[in-house]
XYZ file of C-alpha atoms in Angstrom:
714
model
C -29.933 -3.474 20.263
C -31.767 -6.758 19.020
C -30.009 -9.467 21.971
C -31.639 -12.249 21.266
C -32.953 -14.456 17.957
C -36.406 -14.624 16.108
C -36.513 -18.741 16.008
C -35.103 -18.269 12.198
C -32.847 -21.879 11.765
C -29.264 -21.252 12.106
C -28.353 -21.214 8.486
C -31.067 -18.237 7.544
C -28.876 -16.123 10.728
C -26.265 -16.607 7.465
C -23.890 -18.294 10.235
C -22.466 -20.211 7.839
C -22.548 -18.574 4.680
C -20.393 -16.410 3.388
C -21.216 -12.569 1.216
C -19.117 -12.649 -0.932
C -18.474 -8.650 -3.009
C -17.817 -8.274 -6.548
C -14.987 -6.986 -7.537
C -15.027 -4.129 -9.859
C -12.276 -3.244 -11.973
C -11.781 0.377 -11.357
C -8.784 2.088 -11.751
C -8.341 2.347 -7.751
C -7.170 -1.696 -7.234
C -4.257 0.215 -8.771
C -4.247 3.912 -7.352
C -4.544 2.949 -3.964
C -3.176 -0.786 -3.855
C -4.974 -4.131 -5.129
C -4.583 -5.903 -2.806
C -6.162 -4.363 -0.106
C -9.268 -4.978 -2.109
C -8.785 -9.144 -1.667
C -9.946 -8.402 1.828
C -12.715 -7.209 1.327
C -14.136 -10.101 -0.959
C -15.874 -11.637 2.401
C -17.760 -9.946 4.790
C -21.066 -10.487 6.654
C -22.838 -8.621 9.428
C -20.512 -6.669 11.535
C -22.590 -4.010 11.829
C -25.185 -5.738 13.743
C -25.198 -7.491 17.935
C -24.897 -10.944 17.593
C -27.987 -13.202 17.467
C -28.892 -15.370 19.923
C -29.730 -17.959 17.652
C -26.041 -19.215 17.083
C -23.967 -18.872 20.524
C -21.144 -21.532 20.971
C -21.111 -24.354 18.494
C -18.561 -25.296 16.753
C -16.894 -22.598 15.096
C -16.364 -22.231 11.240
C -13.798 -20.452 9.151
C -15.224 -17.104 9.981
C -13.670 -15.883 13.633
C -15.185 -15.239 16.857
C -15.277 -11.963 16.669
C -17.448 -11.551 14.242
C -20.858 -9.270 15.138
C -23.954 -11.543 14.182
C -22.394 -15.239 15.082
C -20.699 -16.513 18.101
C -18.023 -18.206 19.338
C -17.265 -21.934 20.566
C -18.020 -23.756 23.458
C -16.232 -26.539 22.597
C -13.819 -25.178 22.000
C -13.962 -24.461 26.153
C -15.339 -26.483 26.732
C -13.910 -29.322 25.376
C -9.955 -28.159 26.622
C -11.836 -27.779 30.251
C -12.631 -31.206 30.802
C -9.702 -33.281 27.903
C -7.711 -35.691 30.426
C -10.981 -36.333 32.470
C -11.226 -39.236 34.476
C -15.417 -39.477 34.170
C -15.395 -38.267 30.793
C -12.272 -40.325 29.492
C -12.823 -38.698 26.515
C -10.956 -39.933 22.843
C -8.052 -37.943 21.619
C -10.614 -37.122 19.144
C -13.133 -36.098 20.846
C -10.437 -33.444 22.906
C -9.437 -32.947 18.750
C -12.864 -31.467 18.867
C -12.281 -29.136 21.547
C -10.153 -26.489 18.054
C -11.382 -25.039 15.244
C -12.120 -26.725 11.905
C -8.905 -27.932 10.244
C -6.716 -30.162 12.761
C -5.402 -29.053 16.318
C -2.470 -30.233 17.437
C -2.363 -33.042 15.105
C -5.683 -34.496 15.559
C -8.543 -34.757 12.520
C -10.530 -32.099 12.557
C -14.993 -33.453 13.678
C -15.688 -32.465 10.250
C -14.624 -35.305 7.886
C -16.560 -37.659 7.143
C -14.398 -40.221 8.203
C -13.646 -38.236 11.922
C -18.151 -38.117 12.207
C -18.183 -41.959 11.462
C -15.702 -42.540 14.470
C -17.285 -40.173 16.636
C -21.009 -41.982 15.604
C -19.202 -45.233 16.689
C -18.485 -43.781 19.994
C -21.455 -41.869 20.243
C -24.012 -45.054 20.269
C -21.219 -46.877 22.422
C -22.538 -43.901 24.770
C -19.959 -41.881 24.386
C -20.506 -38.940 26.337
C -17.994 -36.466 24.880
C -18.893 -38.188 21.822
C -22.623 -37.629 22.222
C -21.296 -33.603 22.545
C -18.872 -33.667 19.961
C -21.566 -35.296 17.368
C -24.804 -33.169 18.449
C -22.803 -30.258 18.432
C -21.526 -31.644 14.764
C -25.309 -31.919 14.148
C -26.771 -28.697 14.980
C -24.335 -27.275 12.938
C -25.076 -28.863 9.865
C -28.685 -27.490 10.348
C -30.210 -31.500 11.688
C -31.637 -30.570 15.117
C -33.608 -33.413 14.629
C -30.706 -35.763 14.749
C -28.577 -33.530 16.763
C -31.131 -33.605 20.048
C -31.129 -36.805 21.122
C -27.032 -36.931 21.446
C -26.850 -33.605 22.646
C -29.694 -34.734 25.511
C -27.817 -37.919 26.168
C -24.360 -36.034 27.182
C -26.458 -33.402 29.321
C -27.955 -36.157 31.076
C -24.110 -37.017 31.340
C -23.250 -33.575 32.727
C -21.636 -32.848 29.700
C -21.711 -29.112 30.589
C -21.022 -28.048 26.670
C -24.149 -30.671 25.899
C -26.351 -27.948 27.755
C -25.114 -25.440 26.324
C -25.723 -26.666 22.215
C -29.442 -28.242 23.804
C -30.314 -24.852 24.590
C -29.140 -23.064 21.328
C -31.072 -26.097 19.585
C -34.415 -25.683 21.702
C -34.063 -22.397 20.668
C -34.571 -22.074 17.619
C -37.205 -25.218 17.468
C -38.693 -21.989 19.226
C -38.893 -23.170 23.065
C -36.418 -19.706 24.299
C -37.511 -20.708 27.909
C -36.963 -24.067 27.842
C -33.458 -23.145 26.117
C -32.823 -20.758 28.548
C -33.268 -23.498 31.527
C -30.666 -25.601 29.884
C -27.878 -22.802 29.375
C -28.435 -21.780 33.262
C -27.288 -25.088 34.305
C -24.038 -25.314 31.471
C -23.775 -21.696 33.555
C -24.127 -22.694 36.736
C -21.864 -25.324 36.321
C -18.878 -22.670 34.742
C -20.043 -22.709 31.330
C -19.643 -19.277 30.379
C -20.665 -19.524 26.391
C -24.076 -20.015 28.138
C -23.979 -17.355 30.876
C -23.633 -15.349 27.616
C -26.797 -16.227 26.230
C -28.535 -16.361 28.916
C -28.008 -13.242 30.286
C -28.922 -12.206 26.177
C -32.071 -14.222 26.792
C -32.247 -11.972 29.976
C -31.880 -8.967 28.063
C -34.687 -9.254 25.847
C -37.081 -10.310 28.177
C -36.042 -7.073 30.256
C -34.959 -8.400 32.960
C -31.820 -6.185 33.031
C -30.531 -6.704 36.250
C -30.219 -10.502 35.621
C -29.063 -9.694 31.854
C -26.148 -7.748 33.841
C -25.507 -10.833 36.022
C -25.037 -13.436 34.086
C -22.949 -10.546 31.042
C -20.831 -9.815 33.785
C -19.930 -14.050 34.643
C -19.564 -14.402 31.792
C -16.917 -11.568 30.711
C -15.533 -11.915 33.841
C -14.479 -15.565 32.393
C -12.299 -13.523 29.682
C -14.990 -14.533 26.964
C -15.056 -12.038 25.133
C -18.966 -12.526 23.291
C -19.813 -12.339 27.266
C -17.889 -9.141 26.886
C -18.942 -7.432 24.618
C -22.928 -7.903 25.282
C -21.481 -6.339 29.295
C -20.098 -3.113 27.104
C -22.917 -3.074 25.128
C -25.736 -3.104 28.504
C -23.793 -0.598 30.039
C -22.945 1.666 27.425
C -27.218 1.763 26.328
C -27.514 2.937 30.388
C -24.551 5.615 30.041
C -22.431 3.056 32.326
C -18.331 4.500 32.388
C -17.566 1.249 32.528
C -18.497 0.144 29.186
C -15.136 1.160 28.060
C -13.569 -1.531 30.484
C -15.713 -4.492 29.254
C -15.720 -3.583 25.489
C -11.688 -2.652 25.920
C -11.915 -6.818 26.942
C -13.233 -7.915 24.405
C -11.781 -5.961 21.964
C -8.560 -6.999 23.088
C -10.030 -10.341 21.971
C -9.716 -10.090 18.730
C -13.506 -8.650 18.826
C -14.031 -6.522 15.645
C -17.277 -5.447 16.599
C -16.235 -3.995 20.345
C -12.608 -2.866 18.545
C -14.690 -0.677 16.460
C -17.419 0.967 19.233
C -14.009 0.932 21.205
C -12.529 3.736 18.739
C -16.197 5.225 18.740
C -16.419 5.722 22.089
C -12.330 6.753 22.641
C -12.469 9.375 19.813
C -16.320 11.152 21.399
C -14.326 11.357 24.723
C -11.540 13.297 22.436
C -13.436 15.297 21.329
C -15.165 16.747 24.814
C -11.766 17.386 25.828
C -9.726 20.409 24.892
C -7.022 18.870 26.499
C -7.109 16.139 24.008
C -9.604 17.027 20.880
C -8.362 17.792 17.543
C -9.891 20.492 15.297
C -13.074 18.748 14.024
C -14.864 20.711 11.464
C -18.877 21.831 11.633
C -21.380 19.076 10.503
C -24.269 21.343 10.555
C -26.385 21.067 7.378
C -23.592 24.071 5.489
C -23.776 23.612 1.528
C -20.796 22.833 -0.808
C -22.632 23.510 -3.742
C -19.749 22.509 -6.479
C -16.748 22.761 -4.007
C -15.014 19.510 -2.181
C -16.711 18.940 0.711
C -14.241 18.952 4.837
C -13.503 14.617 4.432
C -15.610 14.774 7.554
C -18.559 16.494 6.335
C -18.572 14.517 3.386
C -18.721 11.264 4.759
C -20.542 11.236 8.092
C -23.108 14.365 7.183
C -26.027 14.588 9.648
C -24.544 11.007 10.876
C -24.337 10.326 14.295
C -21.316 7.750 14.007
C -19.113 10.444 12.343
C -15.896 9.520 11.712
C -12.780 11.985 13.574
C -9.586 12.373 12.215
C -6.723 14.262 13.796
C -3.409 13.183 14.793
C -2.237 9.603 16.751
C -1.999 11.784 20.285
C -3.910 10.514 23.556
C -7.367 9.347 22.992
C -7.171 9.623 19.364
C -4.603 8.055 19.009
C -5.564 4.819 20.818
C -8.445 5.056 18.731
C -6.982 4.719 15.150
C -5.297 1.860 16.366
C -8.313 -0.197 17.398
C -9.912 1.529 13.827
C -7.476 -0.877 11.965
C -7.706 -3.436 14.149
C -11.026 -4.047 13.083
C -11.011 -2.488 9.818
C -7.733 -5.203 8.926
C -10.467 -7.859 10.007
C -12.955 -6.233 7.465
C -14.594 -3.978 9.010
C -16.342 -1.776 7.083
C -17.421 1.208 8.789
C -13.677 0.765 10.947
C -12.349 1.383 7.713
C -14.055 4.459 6.719
C -12.873 5.824 9.451
C -9.389 5.258 9.541
C -9.607 6.211 5.694
C -10.927 9.818 7.218
C -8.378 9.231 9.408
C -5.463 8.987 7.399
C -6.669 11.457 4.603
C -7.230 14.071 7.603
C -3.129 13.877 8.051
C -1.994 14.056 4.471
C -1.905 10.564 3.640
C -4.854 10.354 0.596
C -3.154 6.937 -0.719
C -3.225 4.846 2.914
C -6.588 6.658 3.277
C -7.650 5.848 -0.270
C -6.715 1.577 0.157
C -8.819 1.921 3.017
C -11.151 3.392 1.531
C -11.357 0.902 -1.428
C -11.324 -2.114 0.545
C -14.544 -0.619 2.748
C -15.587 0.401 -0.610
C -16.019 -2.615 -1.751
C -18.017 -3.850 0.943
C -20.575 -1.526 0.303
C -20.498 0.549 2.170
C -21.850 3.613 0.593
C -19.840 6.255 2.747
C -16.469 5.212 1.882
C -17.231 4.993 -2.045
C -18.653 8.949 -1.880
C -15.656 9.280 0.260
C -12.756 7.184 -2.639
C -14.498 9.947 -5.664
C -13.480 12.800 -3.937
C -9.787 10.979 -3.524
C -9.697 10.654 -6.745
C -11.281 13.444 -8.294
C -8.493 15.546 -6.504
C -5.625 13.091 -8.040
C -7.199 15.027 -11.036
C -9.222 10.995 -12.612
C -12.723 12.449 -12.395
C -13.873 9.806 -14.454
C -13.325 6.908 -11.798
C -14.460 9.612 -9.367
C -17.554 9.378 -10.774
C -17.524 5.725 -11.363
C -17.302 5.377 -7.199
C -20.061 8.871 -6.540
C -22.343 6.802 -8.863
C -22.578 3.534 -6.530
C -22.443 5.472 -3.479
C -25.579 7.294 -5.059
C -26.939 3.901 -6.015
C -27.116 2.580 -2.876
C -28.529 6.032 -0.955
C -25.826 8.390 -0.440
C -27.114 11.829 -1.479
C -23.096 13.170 -0.470
C -22.551 11.019 -3.707
C -25.262 12.795 -5.528
C -24.310 15.984 -4.660
C -21.263 15.060 -6.266
C -23.004 13.882 -9.358
C -24.533 16.805 -9.678
C -22.367 19.409 -9.302
C -19.515 17.548 -11.514
C -22.787 16.967 -14.286
C -23.205 21.319 -13.482
C -19.653 22.197 -13.998
C -19.822 20.430 -17.438
C -23.088 22.869 -18.599
C -25.088 19.615 -18.530
C -27.448 21.332 -16.341
C -31.083 18.651 -16.683
C -28.903 15.741 -15.538
C -27.179 17.904 -12.576
C -30.350 18.550 -11.577
C -31.651 15.217 -11.247
C -28.669 13.960 -9.183
C -30.283 17.029 -7.155
C -32.911 16.108 -6.660
C -31.828 12.112 -5.886
C -29.375 13.581 -3.402
C -33.010 15.827 -1.862
C -35.221 11.934 -2.609
C -32.365 10.797 0.329
C -33.005 12.948 2.857
C -29.435 14.875 2.168
C -30.770 18.769 2.478
C -27.692 20.271 0.559
C -29.834 18.666 -2.734
C -33.004 21.250 -2.429
C -29.596 24.105 -1.095
C -28.177 23.142 -4.711
C -30.609 23.224 -6.902
C -31.581 27.391 -5.582
C -27.681 27.075 -6.498
C -28.530 25.837 -10.327
C -32.303 27.991 -10.677
C -30.084 30.856 -9.468
C -27.679 30.725 -11.917
C -29.996 30.261 -14.730
C -32.050 33.126 -13.233
C -34.636 31.238 -12.754
C -35.317 33.827 -9.250
C -38.407 32.108 -8.771
C -37.724 28.165 -8.459
C -34.082 29.152 -6.418
C -36.432 30.931 -3.933
C -38.061 27.947 -4.053
C -35.411 25.765 -3.223
C -33.596 27.692 -1.277
C -37.275 27.457 0.816
C -37.681 24.285 1.432
C -33.502 23.487 2.275
C -34.264 26.549 4.706
C -37.103 25.251 6.418
C -35.689 22.222 6.747
C -32.307 24.113 9.103
C -30.042 24.776 6.512
C -28.597 27.751 6.913
C -26.847 28.817 3.428
C -29.751 28.028 2.181
C -31.495 30.495 4.844
C -28.742 32.440 4.366
C -29.342 32.148 0.055
C -32.477 32.817 0.632
C -32.229 35.991 2.265
C -29.795 37.909 -0.297
C -32.802 37.108 -3.519
C -34.853 38.688 -0.755
C -32.661 41.344 -0.486
C -32.134 41.745 -3.832
C -35.699 41.608 -4.501
C -36.324 45.429 -2.465
C -37.665 42.706 0.757
C -35.062 44.134 3.470
C -37.979 42.638 5.971
C -37.963 39.531 4.417
C -34.667 38.974 4.599
C -33.850 40.454 7.880
C -35.498 37.170 10.039
C -33.726 34.595 7.544
C -30.482 35.588 8.042
C -30.747 35.512 12.009
C -31.340 32.353 11.974
C -28.241 31.612 9.588
C -26.150 33.869 11.753
C -27.808 32.243 14.820
C -27.090 28.534 13.181
C -23.334 29.712 12.891
C -23.477 30.871 8.772
C -20.503 33.002 9.034
C -21.809 35.277 5.471
C -25.292 35.645 6.986
C -23.359 37.016 10.543
C -20.921 39.617 8.026
C -24.775 39.941 5.275
C -26.767 41.029 9.064
C -23.792 43.451 9.126
C -24.216 45.097 6.475
C -28.140 45.286 6.746
C -27.917 46.851 9.777
C -24.850 49.476 9.054
C -27.331 50.696 5.773
C -30.057 51.780 8.193
C -27.152 53.385 10.438
C -27.799 51.225 13.248
C -24.020 51.010 13.480
C -23.608 49.508 17.408
C -26.110 46.598 15.991
C -23.729 45.982 12.888
C -19.968 46.351 14.746
C -21.984 42.804 16.570
C -22.424 41.266 13.752
C -19.318 41.658 12.093
C -17.261 41.054 15.146
C -19.151 37.122 15.019
C -18.378 36.650 11.443
C -15.110 38.260 12.084
C -14.156 35.699 15.111
C -14.994 32.918 12.683
C -12.428 34.151 10.426
C -14.125 36.599 7.332
C -12.028 38.610 6.210
C -13.716 41.264 5.670
C -16.252 41.653 8.795
C -12.864 41.980 10.017
C -11.771 45.295 7.372
C -15.269 46.620 8.922
C -15.062 46.035 12.733
C -11.089 46.949 12.026
C -11.734 50.596 10.349
C -15.099 50.641 13.014
C -11.944 50.603 15.824
C -10.188 53.292 13.470
C -12.729 55.573 13.657
C -13.132 55.235 17.499
C -9.432 55.667 18.782
C -8.533 52.589 19.859
C -5.048 51.989 17.296
C -4.059 48.444 18.718
C -7.311 46.626 18.688
C -7.586 48.086 15.206
C -4.539 46.843 14.350
C -4.855 43.338 15.433
C -8.232 43.037 13.158
C -6.441 45.054 9.642
C -4.129 42.392 10.458
C -6.134 39.034 10.352
C -8.430 40.539 7.338
C -4.682 41.227 5.567
C -3.780 37.794 6.025
C -7.071 36.544 4.497
C -5.982 38.439 1.109
C -8.424 41.651 1.584
C -6.501 44.718 -0.309
C -8.504 47.291 1.681
C -7.227 46.074 4.625
C -3.471 46.026 4.141
C -3.370 49.158 2.771
C -5.203 50.660 6.372
C -2.845 48.498 8.130
C -0.179 49.911 5.859
C -0.979 53.150 6.761
C -1.466 52.792 11.081
C 2.151 51.047 10.764
C 2.877 54.375 8.635
C 1.513 56.992 10.806
C 3.848 55.673 14.077
C 6.750 56.266 12.395
C 8.776 59.668 11.423
C 9.752 61.037 8.078
C 12.039 59.933 6.440
C 14.612 62.481 5.519
C 16.116 62.663 1.330
C 19.219 59.648 1.227
C 22.231 61.009 1.340
C 24.705 61.029 -1.688
C 26.686 57.448 -1.277
C 24.841 56.524 1.174
C 23.075 52.900 0.372
C 19.268 52.772 0.025
C 16.839 52.014 2.615
C 15.362 48.768 3.419
C 11.801 48.243 3.361
C 9.797 48.763 6.343
C 7.125 46.708 7.181
C 4.373 49.320 6.219
C 6.011 49.513 2.871
C 5.769 45.660 2.151
C 1.546 45.663 3.305
C 1.325 48.816 0.754
C 3.189 46.703 -1.574
C 0.775 43.454 -0.750
C -2.372 45.677 -1.591
C -0.598 47.650 -4.721
C -0.066 44.077 -6.210
C -3.405 43.114 -5.915
C -4.505 46.081 -7.793
C -5.268 48.629 -5.079
C -4.540 51.979 -6.046
C -4.427 54.020 -3.685
C -1.391 51.539 -2.409
C -0.254 51.923 -5.973
C 0.524 55.912 -5.841
C 1.167 55.476 -1.706
C 4.339 52.934 -3.235
C 5.553 54.956 -5.373
C 5.239 58.054 -3.527
C 7.360 55.450 -0.787
C 9.447 54.560 -4.019
C 10.229 58.468 -5.057
C 11.346 59.108 -1.592
C 13.978 56.264 -1.390
C 15.505 58.018 -5.168
C 13.943 54.588 -7.402
C 12.789 56.762 -9.333
C 11.609 53.480 -11.401
C 9.450 51.124 -9.229
C 8.053 55.328 -8.910
C 7.499 55.101 -11.981
C 6.233 51.767 -12.779
C 3.606 51.797 -9.222
C 2.027 55.464 -10.736
C 1.477 54.478 -14.494
C -0.386 51.128 -13.259
C -2.483 53.419 -10.173
C -3.166 55.862 -13.729
C -3.879 52.885 -16.091
C -6.638 52.013 -13.647
C -7.693 55.270 -13.199
C -6.108 56.888 -10.389
C -5.866 60.783 -10.859
C -2.774 61.362 -8.302
C -1.208 58.308 -10.090
C -2.311 59.774 -13.424
C -0.096 63.292 -11.995
C 2.421 61.690 -9.440
C 3.543 60.068 -12.778
C 3.520 63.940 -14.954
C 5.538 64.930 -11.766
C 7.726 62.667 -11.991
C 8.022 62.752 -16.425
C 8.215 66.778 -16.613
C 11.146 66.209 -13.729
C 12.682 63.743 -15.897
C 11.861 66.046 -19.066
C 8.954 64.428 -20.638
C 6.889 67.425 -20.206
C 4.927 66.622 -24.016
C 3.892 63.060 -22.195
C 3.722 64.702 -18.472
C 1.229 66.912 -19.840
C -0.980 63.744 -21.134
C -1.168 62.350 -17.803
C -1.701 65.564 -16.028
C -5.561 66.084 -18.804
C -6.340 63.096 -17.832
C -5.973 63.994 -13.921
C -7.862 66.669 -14.821
C -10.612 65.331 -17.038
C -11.101 63.678 -13.652
C -11.292 66.486 -11.215
C -7.478 66.671 -9.966
C -7.366 70.147 -8.906
C -3.653 70.646 -9.602
C -2.889 68.303 -12.553
C -5.205 71.320 -13.923
C -2.948 74.569 -12.219
C -0.130 72.291 -13.809
C -1.397 72.306 -17.096
C -2.467 76.167 -17.043
C 1.280 77.083 -15.784
C 2.960 74.585 -19.159
C 0.714 76.240 -21.578
C 2.048 79.891 -19.938
C 4.975 79.321 -20.933
C 4.421 77.927 -23.893
C 2.604 81.372 -24.654
C -0.514 79.615 -24.864
C -2.545 82.290 -22.212
C -6.086 80.819 -24.350
C -5.562 77.354 -23.062
C -3.777 78.416 -19.136
C -6.882 80.521 -18.481
C -9.467 77.651 -19.672
C -7.363 75.547 -17.411
C -6.846 78.311 -14.073
C -10.866 78.095 -14.524
C -11.027 74.701 -14.405
C -8.180 74.918 -11.420
C -10.854 77.163 -9.846
C -13.325 74.356 -10.274
C -11.784 72.121 -8.596
C -9.453 73.371 -5.884
C -8.706 72.236 -2.743
C -8.130 76.627 -1.609
C -4.365 76.853 -2.380
C -4.565 75.619 -6.328
C -7.559 77.690 -6.373
C -6.508 81.166 -5.086
C -3.222 80.078 -7.126
C -5.553 79.506 -10.437
C -6.891 82.622 -9.716
C -3.907 85.332 -8.874
C -2.088 83.067 -12.347
C -5.836 83.564 -14.382
C -6.236 87.666 -13.202
C -2.145 88.104 -14.772
C -2.296 85.490 -17.676
C -6.215 88.137 -17.880
C -3.815 91.355 -18.032
C -1.412 89.720 -20.449
C -3.917 89.484 -23.015
C -5.494 92.851 -23.105
C -1.773 93.947 -22.260
């Protein structure tokens, strides 16, 4: 971090210049509060530390906490000297201790009339007036005019003049002489000069000297001294940095407030008792999906925001973000917006994103685009994404690419994905791979996947492995699956389990299934549950099956229901006049699987309903299973219809089941044909039943066929 200036003039540092940010007309103003945008109109450079070119001169309308500027020694020094018999300052001189404007009814020293009075008093030898006039001319950039007055006041022992003389000499390119005058002022008790001297020493690599003088400044309550000391201590990983950041922040230093919030964020994330869920910020690709709040804002950045409940140090961090953001710190506004969005307050989050985005923060513009997209305003979202992408935000470029891809504008999508990649966002290459794969441009897809995978993109490595596996190159796919899985790709871990299972390496497969299941992969949890069932570990299997079923797996719901069903005694037929029994948990899981189209579950639900005497429900579920191709469903539906007297329709469903290989259905058709006197048809179905089995069905069908044969030959 640079602590000393480069001999630029005061005006070159931007100390007295306020940059104006264009206020674009946007629906975001109305959506998130137009008044918020006004706060971002005046910005400075809060992301850089204060430079030494401008320490301790008369303050401007900007507040002293602004990084890149310095506080005003005069507001401290003159107040201390007010009423001194040695100096004997006038009311006008005492008025210089305030900010621009009037202080306590005294005229501002910046007015022409006041300057003329100061000049007359200074020319008459008034020390305080010489100090004030010299500082005023120094602020104006009139170094030649300021120097004699500052030297004169310094010779009379005015420590504010000594400090400002150091500033002037530093501007002229004489840092060592400037440091000498700063030392004079600092020894005399000037906190501002001690701050400047400390930064002078730090630039020259003398950290002990820098710490001594910065500590002198900080302990006198000087906000910039406290901030600079905190920065030095944080650079050395000293735990005392937080104390001084807090001291500076409490005095209104906005950069200190921001950095204190960042420090609290990081410590909360490292504390398992105070942290909240922080999504992984690795290079996982999102394609066209909406990234997580944190991933999309600060992916691969070391200053990503942490969002969560306002408790403990995390809640304190939010307060400091809010303080810094309210003072115009654009990154703090970005972090605050992320916290609020994560907490489910999108309107308030959007207001802070808007402030930050208008101040030039590309990541805030990108985040604002996602908020607008989620609110249904895709057009405005695209405007902010475009703004962010043009400022070099790769995430916004990816979002634009996904937007155009969804509209079928493949060439435009590819252009934005390339822009994301050029901005250093590896997701751009991954998304290009997805785009090419969707167009069956397999060679190009492999090229982009490989590029992203070599850059460490775990999902690209998984996609590349899938592509290689589909091409029959299992040997080439395995290492990429392994790399992706080791990097945290849940899908890759599951795919690796499938790969090992295909080789009958069940133990290795189970290891990867378990890893994927632990990360919440539904199908992996199902596979683990089935493996444990096979091993007889029913209790542990139930836990995994519940996870998978809760994640939406119909097969898991069916198998979980089967586990529960096996534990309950078989229900007896309902007694006459008794109410219909309530559904058990196993039946509820069967129904959940059945509603997802699981045919075996539909048959089972039908059987349970029939056992309860609920014929209508049984028929409905049997029919759904039968129409979906379940031969058991068709057979059971036939039984139900035959019992209700609809033998003709029953025969149709039995025929469908028998043709699909259901031996009992073939036997039923044989019996039905025999009753009708259709002996030849009956023998045909008997032969089919013998062929299909099972053994008891085949035996009965053989006896029936013999009886029909005797009838035919009688």
